[in-house]
Coordinates of C-alpha atoms (C1' of nucleotides) in Angstrom, one line a residue:
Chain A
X454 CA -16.8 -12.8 -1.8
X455 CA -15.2 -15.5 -0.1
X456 CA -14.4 -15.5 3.7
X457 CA -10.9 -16.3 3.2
X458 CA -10.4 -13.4 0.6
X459 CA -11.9 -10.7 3.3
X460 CA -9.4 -12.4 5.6
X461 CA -6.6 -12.0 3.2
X462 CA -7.6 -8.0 2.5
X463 CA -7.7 -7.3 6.0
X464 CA -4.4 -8.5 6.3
X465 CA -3.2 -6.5 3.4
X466 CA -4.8 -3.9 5.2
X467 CA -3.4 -4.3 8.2
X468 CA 0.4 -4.4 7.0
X469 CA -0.3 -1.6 4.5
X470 CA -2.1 0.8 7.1
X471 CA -0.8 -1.0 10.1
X472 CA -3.8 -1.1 11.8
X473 CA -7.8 -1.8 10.3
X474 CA -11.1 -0.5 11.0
X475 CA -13.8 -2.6 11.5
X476 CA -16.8 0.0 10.4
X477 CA -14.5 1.0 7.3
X478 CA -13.6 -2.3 6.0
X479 CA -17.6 -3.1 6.3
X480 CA -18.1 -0.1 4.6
X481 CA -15.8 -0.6 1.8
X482 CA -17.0 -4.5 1.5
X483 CA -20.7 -3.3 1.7
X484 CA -21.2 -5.7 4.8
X485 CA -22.2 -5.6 7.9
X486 CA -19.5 -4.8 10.6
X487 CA -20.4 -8.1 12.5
X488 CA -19.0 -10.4 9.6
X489 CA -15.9 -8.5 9.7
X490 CA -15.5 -8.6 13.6
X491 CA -16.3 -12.4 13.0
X492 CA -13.5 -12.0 10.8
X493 CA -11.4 -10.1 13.3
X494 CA -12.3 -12.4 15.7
X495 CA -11.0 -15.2 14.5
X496 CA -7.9 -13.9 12.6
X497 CA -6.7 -12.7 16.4
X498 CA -7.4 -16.3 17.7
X499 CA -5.5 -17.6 14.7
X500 CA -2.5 -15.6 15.7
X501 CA -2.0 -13.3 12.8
X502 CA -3.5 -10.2 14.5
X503 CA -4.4 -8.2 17.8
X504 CA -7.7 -7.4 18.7
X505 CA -8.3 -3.9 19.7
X506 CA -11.7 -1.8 20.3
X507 CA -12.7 -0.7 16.8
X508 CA -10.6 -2.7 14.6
X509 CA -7.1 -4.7 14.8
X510 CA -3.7 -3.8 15.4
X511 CA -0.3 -5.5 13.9
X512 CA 0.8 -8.5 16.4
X513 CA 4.3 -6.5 16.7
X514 CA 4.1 -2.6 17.8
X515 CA 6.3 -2.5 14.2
X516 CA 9.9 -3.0 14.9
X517 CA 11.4 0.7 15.7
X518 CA 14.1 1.2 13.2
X519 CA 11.9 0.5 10.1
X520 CA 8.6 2.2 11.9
X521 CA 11.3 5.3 12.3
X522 CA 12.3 5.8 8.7
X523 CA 8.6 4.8 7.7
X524 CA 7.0 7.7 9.4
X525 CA 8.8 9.6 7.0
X526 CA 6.2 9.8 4.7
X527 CA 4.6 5.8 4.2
X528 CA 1.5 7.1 2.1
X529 CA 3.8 9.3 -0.1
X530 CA 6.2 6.0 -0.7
X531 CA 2.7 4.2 -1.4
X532 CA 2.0 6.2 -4.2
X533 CA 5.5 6.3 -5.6
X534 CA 5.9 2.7 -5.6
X535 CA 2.6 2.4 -6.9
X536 CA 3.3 4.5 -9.9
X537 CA 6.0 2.6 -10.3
X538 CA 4.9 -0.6 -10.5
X539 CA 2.5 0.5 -12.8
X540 CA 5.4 0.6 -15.7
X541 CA 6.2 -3.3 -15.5
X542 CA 4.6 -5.3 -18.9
X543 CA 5.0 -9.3 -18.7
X544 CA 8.1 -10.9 -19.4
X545 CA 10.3 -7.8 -18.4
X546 CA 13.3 -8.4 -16.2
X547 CA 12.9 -5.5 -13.2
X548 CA 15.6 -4.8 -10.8
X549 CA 14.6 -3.2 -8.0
X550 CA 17.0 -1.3 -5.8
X551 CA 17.2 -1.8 -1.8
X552 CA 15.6 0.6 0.6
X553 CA 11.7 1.6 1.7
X554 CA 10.7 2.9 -1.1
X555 CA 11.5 0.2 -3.9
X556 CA 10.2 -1.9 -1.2
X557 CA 6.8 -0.6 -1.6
X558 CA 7.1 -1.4 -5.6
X559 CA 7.7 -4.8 -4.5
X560 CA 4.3 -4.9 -2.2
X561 CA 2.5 -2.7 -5.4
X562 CA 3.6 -5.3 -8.2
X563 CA 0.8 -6.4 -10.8
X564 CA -0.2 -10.3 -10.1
X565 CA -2.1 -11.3 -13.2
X566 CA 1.0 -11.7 -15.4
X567 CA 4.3 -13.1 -15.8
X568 CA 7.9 -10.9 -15.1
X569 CA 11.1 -11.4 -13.4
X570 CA 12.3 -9.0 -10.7
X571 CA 16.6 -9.1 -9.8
X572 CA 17.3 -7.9 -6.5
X573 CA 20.8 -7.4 -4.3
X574 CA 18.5 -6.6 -1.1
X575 CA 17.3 -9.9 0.7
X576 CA 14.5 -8.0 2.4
X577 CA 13.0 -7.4 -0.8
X578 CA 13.3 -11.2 -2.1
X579 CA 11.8 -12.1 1.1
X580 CA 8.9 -9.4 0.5
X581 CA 8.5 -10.8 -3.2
X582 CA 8.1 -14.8 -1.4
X583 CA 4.5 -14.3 -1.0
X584 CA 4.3 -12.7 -5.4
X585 CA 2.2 -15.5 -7.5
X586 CA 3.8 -14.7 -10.7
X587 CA 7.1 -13.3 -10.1
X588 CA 10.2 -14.8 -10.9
X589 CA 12.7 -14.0 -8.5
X590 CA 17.1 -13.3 -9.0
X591 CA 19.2 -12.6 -6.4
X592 CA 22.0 -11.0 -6.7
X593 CA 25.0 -12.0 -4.2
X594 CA 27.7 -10.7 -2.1
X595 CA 28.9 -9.4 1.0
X596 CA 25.9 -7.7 2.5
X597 CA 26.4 -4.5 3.4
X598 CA 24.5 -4.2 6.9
X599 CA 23.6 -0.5 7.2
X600 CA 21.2 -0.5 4.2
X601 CA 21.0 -4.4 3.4
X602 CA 22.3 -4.9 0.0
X603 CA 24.9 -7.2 -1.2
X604 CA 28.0 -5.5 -2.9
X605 CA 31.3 -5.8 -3.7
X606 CA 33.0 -8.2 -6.6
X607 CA 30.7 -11.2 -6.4
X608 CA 27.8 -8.7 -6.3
X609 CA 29.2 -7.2 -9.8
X610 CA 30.3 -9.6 -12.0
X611 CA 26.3 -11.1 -11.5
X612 CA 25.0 -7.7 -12.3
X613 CA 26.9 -8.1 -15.7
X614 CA 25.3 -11.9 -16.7
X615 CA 21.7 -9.3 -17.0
X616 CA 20.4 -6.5 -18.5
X617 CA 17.4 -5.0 -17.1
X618 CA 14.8 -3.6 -19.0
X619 CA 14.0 -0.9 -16.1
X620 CA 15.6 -0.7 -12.6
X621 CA 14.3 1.1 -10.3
X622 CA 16.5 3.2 -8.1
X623 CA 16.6 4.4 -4.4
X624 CA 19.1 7.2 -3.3
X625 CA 20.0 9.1 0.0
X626 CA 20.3 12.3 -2.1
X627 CA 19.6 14.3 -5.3
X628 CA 20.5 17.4 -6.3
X629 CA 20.8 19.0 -10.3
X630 CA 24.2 19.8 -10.7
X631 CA 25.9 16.9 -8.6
X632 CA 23.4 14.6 -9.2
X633 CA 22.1 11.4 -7.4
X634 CA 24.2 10.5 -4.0
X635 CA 24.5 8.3 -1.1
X636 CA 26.4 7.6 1.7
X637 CA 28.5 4.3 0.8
X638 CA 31.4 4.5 -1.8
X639 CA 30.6 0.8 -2.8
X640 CA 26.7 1.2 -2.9
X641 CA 26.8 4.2 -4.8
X642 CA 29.4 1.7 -7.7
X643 CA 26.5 -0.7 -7.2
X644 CA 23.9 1.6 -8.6
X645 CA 26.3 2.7 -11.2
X646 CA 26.4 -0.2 -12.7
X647 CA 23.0 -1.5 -12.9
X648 CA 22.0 1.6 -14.5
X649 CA 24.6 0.9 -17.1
X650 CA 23.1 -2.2 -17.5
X651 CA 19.7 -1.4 -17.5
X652 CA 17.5 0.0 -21.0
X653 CA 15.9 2.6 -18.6
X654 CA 16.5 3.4 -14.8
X655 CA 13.7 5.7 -13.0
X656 CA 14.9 6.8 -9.7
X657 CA 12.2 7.1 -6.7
X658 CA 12.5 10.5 -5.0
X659 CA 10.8 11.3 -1.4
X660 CA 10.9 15.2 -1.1
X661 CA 13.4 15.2 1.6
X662 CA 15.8 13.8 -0.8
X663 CA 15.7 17.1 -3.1
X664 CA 18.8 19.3 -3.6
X665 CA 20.5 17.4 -0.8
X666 CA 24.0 16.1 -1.5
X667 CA 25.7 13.0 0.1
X668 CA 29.6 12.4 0.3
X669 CA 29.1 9.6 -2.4
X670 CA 28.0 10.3 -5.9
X671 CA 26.3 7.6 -8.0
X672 CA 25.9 9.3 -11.9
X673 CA 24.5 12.9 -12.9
X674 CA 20.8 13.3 -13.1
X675 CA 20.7 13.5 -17.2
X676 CA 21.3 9.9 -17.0
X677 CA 18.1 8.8 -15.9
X678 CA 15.3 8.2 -17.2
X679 CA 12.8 9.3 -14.7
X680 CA 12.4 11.0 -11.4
X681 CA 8.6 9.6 -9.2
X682 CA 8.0 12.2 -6.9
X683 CA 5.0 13.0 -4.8
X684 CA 2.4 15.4 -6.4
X685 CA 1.6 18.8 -4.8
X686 CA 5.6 20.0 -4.9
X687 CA 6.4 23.4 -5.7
X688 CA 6.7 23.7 -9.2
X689 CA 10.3 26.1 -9.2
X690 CA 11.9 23.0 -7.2
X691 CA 11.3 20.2 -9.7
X692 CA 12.1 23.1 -13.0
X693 CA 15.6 22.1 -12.5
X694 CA 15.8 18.8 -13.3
X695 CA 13.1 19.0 -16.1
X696 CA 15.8 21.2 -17.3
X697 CA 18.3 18.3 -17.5
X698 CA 16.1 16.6 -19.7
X699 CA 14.6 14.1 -17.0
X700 CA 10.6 13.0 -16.8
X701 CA 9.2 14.1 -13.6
X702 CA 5.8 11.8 -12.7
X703 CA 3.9 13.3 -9.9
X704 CA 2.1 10.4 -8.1
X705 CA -1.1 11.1 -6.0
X706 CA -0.5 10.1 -2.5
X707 CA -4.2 8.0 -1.1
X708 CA -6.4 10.8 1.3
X709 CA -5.6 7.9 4.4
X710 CA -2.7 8.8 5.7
X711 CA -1.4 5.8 7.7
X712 CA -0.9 7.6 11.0
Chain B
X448 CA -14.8 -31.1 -21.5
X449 CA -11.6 -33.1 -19.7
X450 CA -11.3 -33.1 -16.3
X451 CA -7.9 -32.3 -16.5
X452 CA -8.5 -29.6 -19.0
X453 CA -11.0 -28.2 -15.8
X454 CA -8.4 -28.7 -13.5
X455 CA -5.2 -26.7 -15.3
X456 CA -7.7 -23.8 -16.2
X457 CA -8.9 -23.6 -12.0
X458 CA -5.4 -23.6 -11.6
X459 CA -4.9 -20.8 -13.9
X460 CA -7.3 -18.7 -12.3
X461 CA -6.2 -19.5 -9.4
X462 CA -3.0 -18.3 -10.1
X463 CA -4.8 -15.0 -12.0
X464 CA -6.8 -13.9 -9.5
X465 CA -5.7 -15.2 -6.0
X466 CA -9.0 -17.2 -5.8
X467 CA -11.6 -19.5 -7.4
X468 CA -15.5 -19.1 -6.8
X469 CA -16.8 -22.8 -7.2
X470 CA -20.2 -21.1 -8.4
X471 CA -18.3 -19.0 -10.8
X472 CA -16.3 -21.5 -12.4
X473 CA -19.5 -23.6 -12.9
X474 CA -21.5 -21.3 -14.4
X475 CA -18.7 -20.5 -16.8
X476 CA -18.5 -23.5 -17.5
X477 CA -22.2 -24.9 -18.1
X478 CA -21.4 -27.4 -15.5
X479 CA -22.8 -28.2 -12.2
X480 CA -21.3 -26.8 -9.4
X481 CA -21.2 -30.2 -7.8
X482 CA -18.5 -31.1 -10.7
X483 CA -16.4 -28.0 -9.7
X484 CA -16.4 -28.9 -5.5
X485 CA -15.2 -32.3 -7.0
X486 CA -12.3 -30.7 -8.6
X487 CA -11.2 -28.8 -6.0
X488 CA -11.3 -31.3 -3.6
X489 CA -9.1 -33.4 -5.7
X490 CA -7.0 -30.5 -6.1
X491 CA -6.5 -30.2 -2.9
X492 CA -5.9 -33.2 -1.9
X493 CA -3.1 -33.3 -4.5
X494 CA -1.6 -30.4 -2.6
X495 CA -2.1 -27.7 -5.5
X496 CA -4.7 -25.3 -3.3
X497 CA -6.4 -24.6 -0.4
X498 CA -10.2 -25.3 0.2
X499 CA -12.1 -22.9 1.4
X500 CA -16.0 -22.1 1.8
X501 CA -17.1 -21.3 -1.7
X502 CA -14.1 -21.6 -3.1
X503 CA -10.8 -22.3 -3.5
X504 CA -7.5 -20.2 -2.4
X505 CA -3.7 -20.0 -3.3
X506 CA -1.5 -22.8 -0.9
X507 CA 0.3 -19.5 0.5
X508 CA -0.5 -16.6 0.5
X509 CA -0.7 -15.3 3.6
X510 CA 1.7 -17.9 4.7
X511 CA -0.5 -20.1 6.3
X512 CA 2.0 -23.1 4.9
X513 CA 4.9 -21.0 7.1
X514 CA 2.7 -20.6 9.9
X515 CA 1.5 -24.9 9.9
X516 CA 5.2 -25.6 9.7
X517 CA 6.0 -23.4 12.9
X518 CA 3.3 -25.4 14.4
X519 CA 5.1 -28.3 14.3
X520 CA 7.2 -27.7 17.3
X521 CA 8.4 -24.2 17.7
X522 CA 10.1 -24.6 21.1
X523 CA 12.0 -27.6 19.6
X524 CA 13.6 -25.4 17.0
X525 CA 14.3 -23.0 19.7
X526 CA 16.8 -25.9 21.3
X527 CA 17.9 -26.6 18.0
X528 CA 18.2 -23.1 16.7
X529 CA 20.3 -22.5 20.3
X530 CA 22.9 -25.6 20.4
X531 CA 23.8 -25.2 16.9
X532 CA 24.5 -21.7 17.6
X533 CA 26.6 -22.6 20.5
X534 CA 28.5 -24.5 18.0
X535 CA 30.2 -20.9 16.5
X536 CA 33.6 -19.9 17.0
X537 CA 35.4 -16.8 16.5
X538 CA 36.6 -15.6 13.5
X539 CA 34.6 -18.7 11.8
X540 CA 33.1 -19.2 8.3
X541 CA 29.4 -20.5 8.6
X542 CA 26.6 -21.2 6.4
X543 CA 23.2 -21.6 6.9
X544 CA 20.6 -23.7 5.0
X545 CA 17.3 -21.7 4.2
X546 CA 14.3 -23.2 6.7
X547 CA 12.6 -22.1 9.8
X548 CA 14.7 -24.1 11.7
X549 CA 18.4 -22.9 10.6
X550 CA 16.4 -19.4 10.8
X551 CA 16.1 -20.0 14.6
X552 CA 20.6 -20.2 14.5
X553 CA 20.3 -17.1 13.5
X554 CA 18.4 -15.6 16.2
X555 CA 20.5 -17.4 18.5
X556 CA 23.8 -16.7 16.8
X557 CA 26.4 -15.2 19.8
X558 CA 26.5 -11.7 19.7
X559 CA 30.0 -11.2 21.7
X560 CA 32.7 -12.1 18.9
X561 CA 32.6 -11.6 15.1
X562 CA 32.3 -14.0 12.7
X563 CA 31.0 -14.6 9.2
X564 CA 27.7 -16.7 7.8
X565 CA 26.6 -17.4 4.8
X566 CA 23.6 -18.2 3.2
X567 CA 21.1 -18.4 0.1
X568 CA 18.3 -17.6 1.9
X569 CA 17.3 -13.7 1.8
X570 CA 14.8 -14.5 4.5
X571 CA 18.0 -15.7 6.6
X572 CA 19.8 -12.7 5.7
X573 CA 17.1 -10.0 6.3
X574 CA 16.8 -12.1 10.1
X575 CA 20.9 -11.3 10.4
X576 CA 20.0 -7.3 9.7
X577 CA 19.9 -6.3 13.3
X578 CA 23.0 -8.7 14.1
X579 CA 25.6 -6.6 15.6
X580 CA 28.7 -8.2 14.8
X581 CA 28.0 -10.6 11.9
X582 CA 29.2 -10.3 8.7
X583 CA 26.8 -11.6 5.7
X584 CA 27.5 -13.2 2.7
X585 CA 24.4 -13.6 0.7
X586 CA 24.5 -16.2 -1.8
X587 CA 22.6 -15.2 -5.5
X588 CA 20.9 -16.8 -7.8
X589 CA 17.6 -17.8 -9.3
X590 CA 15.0 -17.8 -6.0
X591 CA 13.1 -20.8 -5.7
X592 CA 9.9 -19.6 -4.2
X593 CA 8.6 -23.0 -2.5
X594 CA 11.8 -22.8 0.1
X595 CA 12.7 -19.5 -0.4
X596 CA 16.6 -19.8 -1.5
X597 CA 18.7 -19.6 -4.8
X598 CA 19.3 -22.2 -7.0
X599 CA 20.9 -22.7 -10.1
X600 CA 24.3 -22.0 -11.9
X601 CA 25.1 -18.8 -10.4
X602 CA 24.5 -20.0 -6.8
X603 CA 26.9 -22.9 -7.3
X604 CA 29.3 -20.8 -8.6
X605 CA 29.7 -18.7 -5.7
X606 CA 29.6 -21.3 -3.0
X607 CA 32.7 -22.6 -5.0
X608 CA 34.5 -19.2 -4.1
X609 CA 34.1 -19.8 -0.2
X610 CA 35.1 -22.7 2.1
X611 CA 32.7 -22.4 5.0
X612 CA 33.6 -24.0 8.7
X613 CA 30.2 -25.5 9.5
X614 CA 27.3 -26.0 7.5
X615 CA 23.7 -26.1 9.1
X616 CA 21.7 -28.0 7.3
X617 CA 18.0 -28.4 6.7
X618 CA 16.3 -31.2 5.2
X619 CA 12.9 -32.2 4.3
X620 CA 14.0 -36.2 5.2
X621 CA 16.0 -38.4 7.1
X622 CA 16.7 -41.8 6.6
X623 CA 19.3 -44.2 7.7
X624 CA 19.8 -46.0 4.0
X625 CA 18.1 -43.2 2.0
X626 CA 20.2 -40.6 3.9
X627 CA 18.7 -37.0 3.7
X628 CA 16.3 -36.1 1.0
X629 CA 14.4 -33.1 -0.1
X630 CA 11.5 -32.6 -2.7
X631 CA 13.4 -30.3 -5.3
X632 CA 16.1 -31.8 -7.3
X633 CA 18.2 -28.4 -7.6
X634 CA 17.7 -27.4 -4.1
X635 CA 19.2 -31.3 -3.1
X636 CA 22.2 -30.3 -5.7
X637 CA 22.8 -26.9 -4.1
X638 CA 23.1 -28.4 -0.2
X639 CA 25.1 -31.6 -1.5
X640 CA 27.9 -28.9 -3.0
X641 CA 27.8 -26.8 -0.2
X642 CA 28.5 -30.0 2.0
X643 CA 31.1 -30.6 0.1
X644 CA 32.8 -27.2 0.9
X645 CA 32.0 -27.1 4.2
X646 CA 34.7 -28.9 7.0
X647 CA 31.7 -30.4 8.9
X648 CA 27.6 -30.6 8.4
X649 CA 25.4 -30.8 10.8
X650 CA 21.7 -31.6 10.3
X651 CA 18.9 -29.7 12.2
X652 CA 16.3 -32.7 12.7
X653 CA 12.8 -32.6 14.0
X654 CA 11.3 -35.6 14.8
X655 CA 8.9 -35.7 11.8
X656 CA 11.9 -35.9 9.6
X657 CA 13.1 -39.0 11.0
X658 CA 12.8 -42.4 8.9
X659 CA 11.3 -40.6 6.4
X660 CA 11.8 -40.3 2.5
X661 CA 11.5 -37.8 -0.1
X662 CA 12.1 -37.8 -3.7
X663 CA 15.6 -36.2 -4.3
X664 CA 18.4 -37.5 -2.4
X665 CA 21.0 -34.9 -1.1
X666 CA 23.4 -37.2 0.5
X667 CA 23.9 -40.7 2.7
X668 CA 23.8 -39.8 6.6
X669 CA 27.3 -41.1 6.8
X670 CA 28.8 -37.8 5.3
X671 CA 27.7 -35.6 7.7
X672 CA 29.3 -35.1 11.4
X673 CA 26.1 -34.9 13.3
X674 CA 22.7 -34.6 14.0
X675 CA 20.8 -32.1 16.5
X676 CA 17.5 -33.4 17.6
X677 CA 15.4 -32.9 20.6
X678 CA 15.7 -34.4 23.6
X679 CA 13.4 -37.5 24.8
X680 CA 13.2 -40.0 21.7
X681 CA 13.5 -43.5 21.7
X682 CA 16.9 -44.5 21.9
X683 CA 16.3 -47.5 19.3
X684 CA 14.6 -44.8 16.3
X685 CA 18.2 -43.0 17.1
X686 CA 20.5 -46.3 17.1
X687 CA 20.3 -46.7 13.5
X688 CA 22.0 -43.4 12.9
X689 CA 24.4 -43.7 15.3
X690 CA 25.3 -47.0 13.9
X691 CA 26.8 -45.2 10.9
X692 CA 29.1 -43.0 13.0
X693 CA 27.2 -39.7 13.4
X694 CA 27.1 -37.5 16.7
X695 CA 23.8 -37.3 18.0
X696 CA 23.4 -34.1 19.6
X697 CA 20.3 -33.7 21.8
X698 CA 18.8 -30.6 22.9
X699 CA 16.6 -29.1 26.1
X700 CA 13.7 -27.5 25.0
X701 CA 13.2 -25.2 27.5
X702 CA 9.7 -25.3 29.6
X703 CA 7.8 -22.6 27.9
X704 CA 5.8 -24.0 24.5
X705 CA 5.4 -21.4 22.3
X706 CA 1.2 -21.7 22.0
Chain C
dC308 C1' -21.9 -56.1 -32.5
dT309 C1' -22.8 -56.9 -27.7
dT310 C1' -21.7 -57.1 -23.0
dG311 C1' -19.7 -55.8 -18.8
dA312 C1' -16.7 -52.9 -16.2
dC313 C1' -15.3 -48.5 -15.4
dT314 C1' -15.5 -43.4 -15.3
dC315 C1' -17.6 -39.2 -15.2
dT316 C1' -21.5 -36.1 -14.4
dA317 C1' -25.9 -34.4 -12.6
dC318 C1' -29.4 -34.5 -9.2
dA319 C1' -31.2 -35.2 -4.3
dC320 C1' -31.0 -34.6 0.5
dG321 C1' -29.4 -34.0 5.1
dA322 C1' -25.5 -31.6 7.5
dA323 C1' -22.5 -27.9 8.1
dT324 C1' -21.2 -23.1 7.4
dT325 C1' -21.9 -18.4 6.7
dT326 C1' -24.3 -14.1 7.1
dG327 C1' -27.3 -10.4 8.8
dC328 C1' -30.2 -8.9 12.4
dA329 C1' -31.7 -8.3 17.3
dT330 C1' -30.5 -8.0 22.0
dG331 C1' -28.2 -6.8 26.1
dA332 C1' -23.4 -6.1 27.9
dA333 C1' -19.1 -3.7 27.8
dT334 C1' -16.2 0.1 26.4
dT335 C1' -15.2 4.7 25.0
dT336 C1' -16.0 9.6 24.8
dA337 C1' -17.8 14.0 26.2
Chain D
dT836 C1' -22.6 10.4 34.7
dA837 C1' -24.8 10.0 30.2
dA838 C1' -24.7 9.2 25.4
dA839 C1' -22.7 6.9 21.7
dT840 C1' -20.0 3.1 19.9
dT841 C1' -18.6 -1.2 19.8
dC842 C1' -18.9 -6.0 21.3
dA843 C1' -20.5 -10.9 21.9
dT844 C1' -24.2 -14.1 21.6
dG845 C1' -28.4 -16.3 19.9
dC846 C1' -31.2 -17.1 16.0
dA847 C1' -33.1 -17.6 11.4
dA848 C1' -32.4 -17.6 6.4
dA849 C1' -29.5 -18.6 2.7
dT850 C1' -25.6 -20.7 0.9
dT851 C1' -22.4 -24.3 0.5
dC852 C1' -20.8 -29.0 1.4
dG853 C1' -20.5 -34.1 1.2
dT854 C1' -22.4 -38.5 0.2
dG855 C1' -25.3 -41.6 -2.1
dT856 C1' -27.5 -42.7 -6.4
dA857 C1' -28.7 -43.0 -11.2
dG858 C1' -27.8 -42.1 -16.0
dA859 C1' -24.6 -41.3 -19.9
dG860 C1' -20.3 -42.2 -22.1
dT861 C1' -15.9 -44.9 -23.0
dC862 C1' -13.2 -48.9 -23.6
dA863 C1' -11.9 -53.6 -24.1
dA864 C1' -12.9 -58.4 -24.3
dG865 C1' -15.7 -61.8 -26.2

DNA sequence: CTTGACTCTACACGAATTTGCATGAATTTA
DNA sequence: TAAATTCATGCAAATTCGTGTAGAGTCAAG
């Protein structure tokens, strides 16, 4: 194990959990605590993290507006984006839908082979900068602040030059007879029409999103693919849409729950 | 066994694993481990990794690349970041170049009047979320990872659809007969088109750019308006740009170095 | 075919780095 | 206040590093 790589891990730690334990990293590593204070140590003098008593702490307290919608439920989005990542095979072409959750497919993404991910969202081309393998497309437009996706004409007409072989889909609200909705009139045309693009869309579903309805709807749940949802739901809520003809995957959610 | 042939497969698991175990490789190998240290020294040397103890590790992953090149003068890109900002008028149409230092206009982009930027850079474009009064146009294409900004046909072909006002500009080299220069030939085609939209270009300049070279040429000095460096060089490493009828802007850092 | 220059590899050895343990100080918790 | 963690430092053992050196292989000129 090479110093650099513990380094590395406890940063992944670190953004993933946002904070680390020193005792549990040792732990994990099977070595002694001190090496990974060394570690710690000298990671805080390099700038990348703060020392606290027991561990480390991000250098930012997290800026508030993402740290708000994360404490929805960040080890639940883990596990869905985990699952989800775990359906890319090399040479696909992925396109992965703005928002927290698809973000978290863009952190979970396999490194060992080759596959191109499209993208409308800037914060998730930016996430993907750090990827070894990934080939990166980003789709263009005017950027439509509130969720940070380009839309619009210019948006479009590059969404027609591909066809995806899965996109993966984020949306405000889901319900079984009006289907999947959001909040933007031009987002929710976005979505439309990379799913009709795309061989098989799989939509990414935190339980708060269930049988909701927003003002804008993006297609009926028969036409996707598949519905990730955390495991543990009640078994009468999902019925519905199994109904429709959709796969349900349960994902396990980690036992650490980041705060 | 060819050295090459060593080299190209440390690359490769490099690449596969995030990391290279100079024991490892030897043993693999039948070769001495002496013979692998050799090979990743040259390696990096070359530029291609990162040495570490025991091993070898990707150029950037955890940034460290992003994090040297802050190094360089963070308080300098501060100034520059700030007068090119004070540049903006209402109403206007800018673009900005992808780079830490066009990312410091967009932190100091006026927040009192509306305006429009544009950029190929999703790690611009993610900076200009929390902008209140900005409007984004984010530029698509294939995403060269190196720089972090798209390339290609189907960037081109939207910076041909807009006209910007000002163009910031980054560029790895500045020169007075070379002009500006850059290390990626389709990066160095994308700025030179988007110059040629744009009513003026100004170049963001630290001083380790100056009289400096780099393999793809973007354009001579003479076709852009000006140049923002920092305050305090030697008038004569200035005079020969001024010679060709650029404005020289200098900037104040202010007193407070950032580390 | 031989010679000489050059390159590459393995081994040797001192220097530098890393790791785990011990100790006493500092901090946190009850 | 007392007990329990956690921390920083010093130290020794193990590993890794870099340089110098010698031997093997390649290539081209003679």
């Amino acid at each position: 194990m090479l110093a650099e790589q513990r380094k590395s891990l406890i940063m992944d730690r670190l953004r993933r959990d946002g904070q680390v334990v020193a005792k549990a990293v040792a732990e994990e590593l099977g070595l002694s605590e001190d090496t990974i204070r060394r570690d710690l140590r000298e990671l805080a003098a390099e700038g990348q993290l703060r020392r606290v008593h027991g561990g480390a702490m991000p250098l930012a307290p997290e800026l508030p507006d993402f740290a708000a919608r994360r404490t929805v439920s960040p080890s639940v989005k883990r596990a869905l984006g985990r699952a989800a990542a775990a359906l890319v095979r090399p040479g696909q072409l992925i396109f992965l839908d703005g928002g927290t959750s698809t973000a978290e497919i863009a952190k979970a993404l396999p490194r060992d082979f080759g596959f191109t991910i499209a993208t409308h969202s800037p914060t998730i081309a930016a996430e993907l900068e750090a990827h070894p393998t990934a080939e990166v497309i980003l789709i263009g437009g005017r950027l439509y602040k509130h969720s940070m996706v380009a839309v619009g004409a210019a948006a479009s007409s590059q969404i027609l030059l591909i066809r995806p072989d899965l996109f993966f889909l984020g949306a405000t609200a889901l319900h079984p007879i009006h289907g999947l909705s959001t909040g933007d009139l031009e987002e929710a045309a976005i979505k439309r029409l990379i799913a009709s693009r795309a061989a098989e869309t799989f939509l990414l579903a935190t339980e708060n999103k269930l049988d909701h309805v927003s003002p804008c709807t993006i297609m009926p749940v028969s036409d996707i693919s598949g519905i990730f949802v955390q495991s543990g739901l009640a078994s009468d809520r999902l019925a519905p849409y199994r109904a429709l003809g959709v796969r349900i995957i349960e994902t396990q959610a980690d036992e650490q729950d980041g705060s």
